Short mmCIF file of C-alpha atoms and ligand atoms in Angstrom, two decimals:
data_model
loop_
_atom_site.label_atom_id
_atom_site.label_comp_id
_atom_site.label_asym_id
_atom_site.label_seq_id
_atom_site.Cartn_x
_atom_site.Cartn_y
_atom_site.Cartn_z
CA MET A 1 7.10 -14.04 -25.50
CA THR A 2 3.83 -15.19 -23.26
CA PRO A 3 1.62 -11.74 -22.95
CA LEU A 4 2.01 -10.33 -19.35
CA THR A 5 -0.42 -7.92 -17.65
CA ILE A 6 0.96 -5.81 -15.03
CA ALA A 7 -1.40 -4.13 -12.48
CA LEU A 8 -0.30 -0.77 -11.02
CA SER A 9 -1.63 1.12 -8.13
CA LYS A 10 -3.17 4.40 -8.75
CA GLY A 11 -1.63 7.49 -6.73
CA ARG A 12 1.35 8.01 -4.95
CA ILE A 13 2.92 4.99 -5.67
CA LEU A 14 2.39 5.15 -9.52
CA ASP A 15 4.41 8.36 -9.65
CA GLU A 16 7.41 6.41 -8.33
CA THR A 17 6.97 3.33 -10.38
CA LEU A 18 7.06 4.51 -13.71
CA PRO A 19 10.36 5.78 -13.12
CA LEU A 20 11.41 2.09 -12.15
CA LEU A 21 9.81 0.59 -15.04
CA ALA A 22 11.31 2.73 -17.07
CA ALA A 23 15.06 2.01 -15.83
CA ALA A 24 13.94 -1.38 -16.52
CA GLY A 25 13.38 -0.99 -19.98
CA LEU A 26 9.26 -0.64 -19.91
CA VAL A 27 7.38 2.42 -21.08
CA PRO A 28 3.82 2.86 -21.51
CA ASP A 29 2.85 3.89 -24.73
CA GLU A 30 -0.16 6.71 -23.25
CA ASP A 31 0.31 9.09 -20.52
CA LEU A 32 -1.33 6.91 -17.71
CA SER A 33 -2.11 10.23 -15.18
CA THR A 34 -4.60 11.62 -18.41
CA SER A 35 -5.70 8.49 -20.08
CA ARG A 36 -9.10 7.06 -19.92
CA LYS A 37 -7.80 3.75 -21.17
CA LEU A 38 -8.17 0.69 -18.68
CA ILE A 39 -5.75 -1.14 -20.72
CA VAL A 40 -2.59 0.24 -21.70
CA ALA A 41 -0.06 -1.31 -24.17
CA THR A 42 3.48 -0.28 -23.78
CA ASN A 43 6.97 -0.03 -25.65
CA ARG A 44 6.82 -4.20 -25.24
CA PRO A 45 4.49 -5.77 -27.14
CA ASN A 46 3.94 -8.43 -24.74
CA ILE A 47 3.34 -6.25 -22.02
CA SER A 48 0.49 -4.41 -20.92
CA LEU A 49 -0.36 -2.38 -17.91
CA VAL A 50 -3.57 -1.32 -15.99
CA VAL A 51 -3.69 1.07 -13.16
CA LEU A 52 -5.82 -0.24 -10.26
CA ARG A 53 -7.56 1.34 -7.23
CA ALA A 54 -4.62 0.08 -4.33
CA THR A 55 -6.88 -2.04 -2.69
CA ASP A 56 -7.79 -4.15 -5.82
CA VAL A 57 -4.18 -4.88 -7.04
CA PRO A 58 -3.48 -8.10 -4.76
CA THR A 59 -7.20 -9.30 -5.65
CA TYR A 60 -6.31 -8.77 -9.62
CA VAL A 61 -3.23 -10.81 -9.17
CA GLN A 62 -4.31 -13.43 -6.50
CA TYR A 63 -6.95 -14.24 -9.49
CA GLY A 64 -4.33 -14.38 -12.25
CA ALA A 65 -6.52 -11.53 -13.68
CA ALA A 66 -3.11 -9.90 -13.63
CA ASP A 67 0.05 -11.61 -13.76
CA VAL A 68 2.42 -9.03 -12.00
CA GLY A 69 1.46 -6.32 -9.41
CA VAL A 70 2.68 -3.24 -7.41
CA ALA A 71 1.18 -2.60 -4.09
CA GLY A 72 2.20 -1.21 -1.17
CA LYS A 73 2.74 -3.79 2.10
CA ASP A 74 -0.27 -1.77 3.86
CA VAL A 75 -2.24 -3.13 1.00
CA LEU A 76 -0.69 -6.65 1.30
CA LEU A 77 -1.05 -6.79 5.13
CA GLU A 78 -5.01 -5.88 4.79
CA HIS A 79 -5.25 -8.47 2.04
CA GLY A 80 -3.56 -11.30 3.72
CA GLY A 81 -1.25 -12.24 0.84
CA ALA A 82 -3.16 -15.44 0.08
CA GLY A 83 -2.08 -16.77 -3.22
CA LEU A 84 0.36 -14.07 -3.97
CA TYR A 85 4.28 -14.36 -4.38
CA GLN A 86 6.25 -11.66 -3.13
CA PRO A 87 9.72 -11.55 -4.29
CA LEU A 88 10.65 -8.06 -4.56
CA ASP A 89 10.52 -5.02 -2.16
CA LEU A 90 10.74 -2.16 -4.73
CA GLY A 91 11.82 0.25 -2.15
CA ILE A 92 9.73 3.04 -3.42
CA GLY A 93 6.34 4.84 -1.46
CA ARG A 94 8.20 4.80 1.87
CA CYS A 95 6.13 6.25 4.30
CA ARG A 96 5.18 4.89 8.05
CA LEU A 97 2.05 3.19 9.42
CA MET A 98 1.13 5.04 12.52
CA VAL A 99 -1.21 5.74 15.41
CA ALA A 100 -2.21 9.48 15.66
CA THR A 101 -4.32 11.41 18.06
CA ARG A 102 -5.53 15.18 18.05
CA LEU A 103 -2.30 17.21 19.74
CA GLY A 104 -3.24 17.69 23.37
CA TYR A 105 -5.03 14.19 23.65
CA ASP A 106 -3.23 12.19 26.40
CA TRP A 107 -3.04 8.90 24.70
CA THR A 108 -0.56 7.21 26.96
CA ALA A 109 -2.91 8.25 30.07
CA SER A 110 -5.97 6.46 27.97
CA VAL A 111 -3.89 3.55 27.16
CA GLN A 112 -2.94 3.27 30.76
CA ARG A 113 -6.54 3.57 32.08
CA GLY A 114 -7.60 0.85 30.32
CA GLY A 115 -10.53 2.25 29.11
CA ARG A 116 -12.01 1.47 25.05
CA ILE A 117 -10.35 3.60 22.91
CA ARG A 118 -12.24 4.03 19.75
CA VAL A 119 -9.49 3.83 16.28
CA ALA A 120 -11.29 5.04 12.95
CA THR A 121 -8.87 3.40 10.19
CA LYS A 122 -8.98 1.79 6.36
CA TYR A 123 -6.62 -0.69 8.23
CA VAL A 124 -8.98 -2.93 10.29
CA ARG A 125 -6.70 -5.88 10.11
CA ILE A 126 -3.49 -4.46 10.73
CA ALA A 127 -4.88 -2.13 13.37
CA ARG A 128 -6.55 -5.20 14.95
CA GLU A 129 -3.36 -7.10 15.14
CA HIS A 130 -0.94 -4.16 16.33
CA PHE A 131 -3.98 -3.50 19.27
CA ALA A 132 -4.09 -7.27 20.22
CA ALA A 133 -0.42 -7.79 20.45
CA LYS A 134 -0.24 -4.64 23.26
CA SER A 135 -3.08 -6.17 24.89
CA MET A 136 -4.95 -3.28 24.22
CA HIS A 137 -9.00 -2.99 23.90
CA VAL A 138 -9.89 -1.01 21.21
CA ASP A 139 -13.31 -0.32 18.90
CA LEU A 140 -12.22 -0.12 15.49
CA ILE A 141 -14.24 1.93 12.97
CA LYS A 142 -14.01 1.62 9.28
CA LEU A 143 -13.01 4.18 6.94
CA TYR A 144 -12.13 4.44 3.45
CA GLY A 145 -10.42 7.83 3.46
CA SER A 146 -9.93 11.12 4.96
CA MET A 147 -9.02 9.20 8.31
CA GLU A 148 -7.53 12.51 9.78
CA LEU A 149 -10.87 13.87 10.22
CA ALA A 150 -12.34 11.50 12.22
CA PRO A 151 -10.42 12.83 15.74
CA LEU A 152 -11.50 16.16 14.86
CA LEU A 153 -15.04 15.70 14.57
CA GLY A 154 -15.08 13.30 17.75
CA LEU A 155 -15.87 9.82 15.45
CA ALA A 156 -12.32 8.54 17.12
CA ASP A 157 -9.94 9.00 19.77
CA ALA A 158 -7.29 7.88 17.54
CA ILE A 159 -6.39 6.78 14.08
CA VAL A 160 -3.97 4.42 12.01
CA ASP A 161 -3.06 6.08 8.90
CA LEU A 162 -0.07 5.92 7.00
CA VAL A 163 2.37 9.08 7.40
CA SER A 164 4.88 10.03 4.77
CA THR A 165 5.94 14.00 5.33
CA GLY A 166 3.86 14.20 8.11
CA ASN A 167 2.01 17.14 6.61
CA THR A 168 -1.42 15.91 6.71
CA LEU A 169 -1.05 15.22 10.47
CA LYS A 170 0.48 18.68 11.09
CA ALA A 171 -2.16 20.65 9.08
CA ASN A 172 -4.88 19.24 10.99
CA ASP A 173 -3.22 19.42 14.25
CA LEU A 174 -2.73 15.84 15.03
CA VAL A 175 0.30 13.86 16.41
CA ALA A 176 1.93 10.51 15.85
CA VAL A 177 1.77 8.50 19.11
CA GLU A 178 2.60 5.04 18.17
CA ASP A 179 5.10 3.69 15.20
CA ILE A 180 3.50 0.87 13.87
CA MET A 181 5.86 -0.07 10.84
CA PRO A 182 7.62 1.03 8.08
CA ILE A 183 5.84 0.57 4.56
CA THR A 184 7.11 0.26 1.05
CA ALA A 185 5.80 -1.19 -2.29
CA ARG A 186 6.44 -4.60 -2.97
CA LEU A 187 6.42 -6.72 -6.37
CA ILE A 188 3.83 -9.32 -6.26
CA VAL A 189 3.18 -12.12 -8.72
CA ASN A 190 0.78 -14.61 -9.61
CA PRO A 191 2.18 -18.44 -8.41
CA GLY A 192 1.02 -19.77 -11.84
CA ALA A 193 2.10 -17.25 -13.88
CA LEU A 194 5.61 -17.78 -12.63
CA LYS A 195 5.85 -20.94 -13.65
CA LEU A 196 3.68 -20.69 -16.80
CA LYS A 197 5.13 -17.90 -17.84
CA ARG A 198 8.49 -17.81 -16.65
CA ASP A 199 9.94 -16.64 -19.77
CA SER A 200 8.45 -13.46 -19.69
CA VAL A 201 7.99 -12.87 -15.92
CA LYS A 202 11.46 -14.21 -14.91
CA PRO A 203 13.40 -11.50 -17.16
CA LEU A 204 11.14 -8.71 -16.18
CA LEU A 205 11.42 -9.72 -12.61
CA ASP A 206 15.30 -9.67 -12.65
CA ALA A 207 15.36 -6.21 -14.58
CA LEU A 208 13.19 -4.51 -11.86
CA ALA A 209 15.29 -6.28 -9.06
CA ALA A 210 18.60 -4.96 -10.44
CA VAL A 211 16.75 -1.32 -10.95
CA ALA A 212 15.64 -1.29 -7.70
CA ASN A 213 18.65 -2.34 -5.77
CA ILE A 214 20.45 0.52 -7.55
CA ALA A 215 17.45 3.01 -6.58
CA SER A 216 17.70 1.92 -2.96
CA ALA A 217 21.60 1.97 -2.71
CA ALA A 218 21.33 5.36 -3.78
CA ALA A 219 18.62 6.25 -1.50
C1 LIG B 1 -1.93 9.32 2.56
C2 LIG B 1 -2.38 8.99 4.31
C3 LIG B 1 -2.54 10.38 4.61
C4 LIG B 1 -1.45 11.37 3.73
C5 LIG B 1 0.02 11.23 4.59
O1 LIG B 1 -3.24 9.80 2.12
O2 LIG B 1 -3.77 8.53 4.20
O3 LIG B 1 -3.81 10.90 4.67
O4 LIG B 1 -1.32 10.52 2.34
O5 LIG B 1 0.98 12.00 3.57
P1 LIG B 1 1.62 12.77 4.29
O6 LIG B 1 2.40 12.64 5.93
O7 LIG B 1 2.76 13.04 3.40
O8 LIG B 1 0.63 14.15 5.03
P2 LIG B 1 -3.35 9.49 0.31
O9 LIG B 1 -3.21 10.77 -0.17
O10 LIG B 1 -2.44 8.49 -0.12
O11 LIG B 1 -4.63 9.16 0.17
P3 LIG B 1 -5.71 8.09 0.94
O12 LIG B 1 -6.61 9.39 1.69
O13 LIG B 1 -6.62 7.87 -0.19
O14 LIG B 1 -5.24 7.30 1.58
#
């Protein structure tokens, strides 16, 4: 079998990815949460795993440095998806991309007034498209994390961020005011690998499609 490298996204998605891989018969040789190794072998001699910052996963797969990856739809939309085949919604990492403000901030009135609103986010591309589709003029401020802090310190009027349980918004007296889209993690494949490593890629895709279907039917 041709060697394959799978790129996984660090963080919350990883906790849901590993059981899915295990159900598809793929188990890392080391505990990924504690290992300092960057390339980890698995029980399948031809398959190795790399765990990356989520935003780097599409880049590794696009350039073929990794053959297959697991990435959130948020990350894929922000990346643009060029050079990536996206055959499968894995149904994991479910959350929503939302606009949120401080509790008590009158978002509707601000929008109706039509003045410029400042929005902080790491999802600049998605936010730009969302507000442009609503013909809203917003000034976007790029951040790399802890977006919830921006309205609290007056850096921005609103944020665009992922909301899962809603606990982070609640803990910081923020409230969701617009729902942009639902998000799940997708399997991404380098198109060249799909052709040239089909003997290894195809069985992996089939196995993951089967377990992802079972998991989403049970959800
Ligand atoms: C995400 C997101 C929110 C939080 C929402 O951050 O940016 O901060 O989760 O989850 P909740 O609705 O369940 O509270 P994450 O912890 O993934 O880290 P990040 O700040 O690096 O994006």
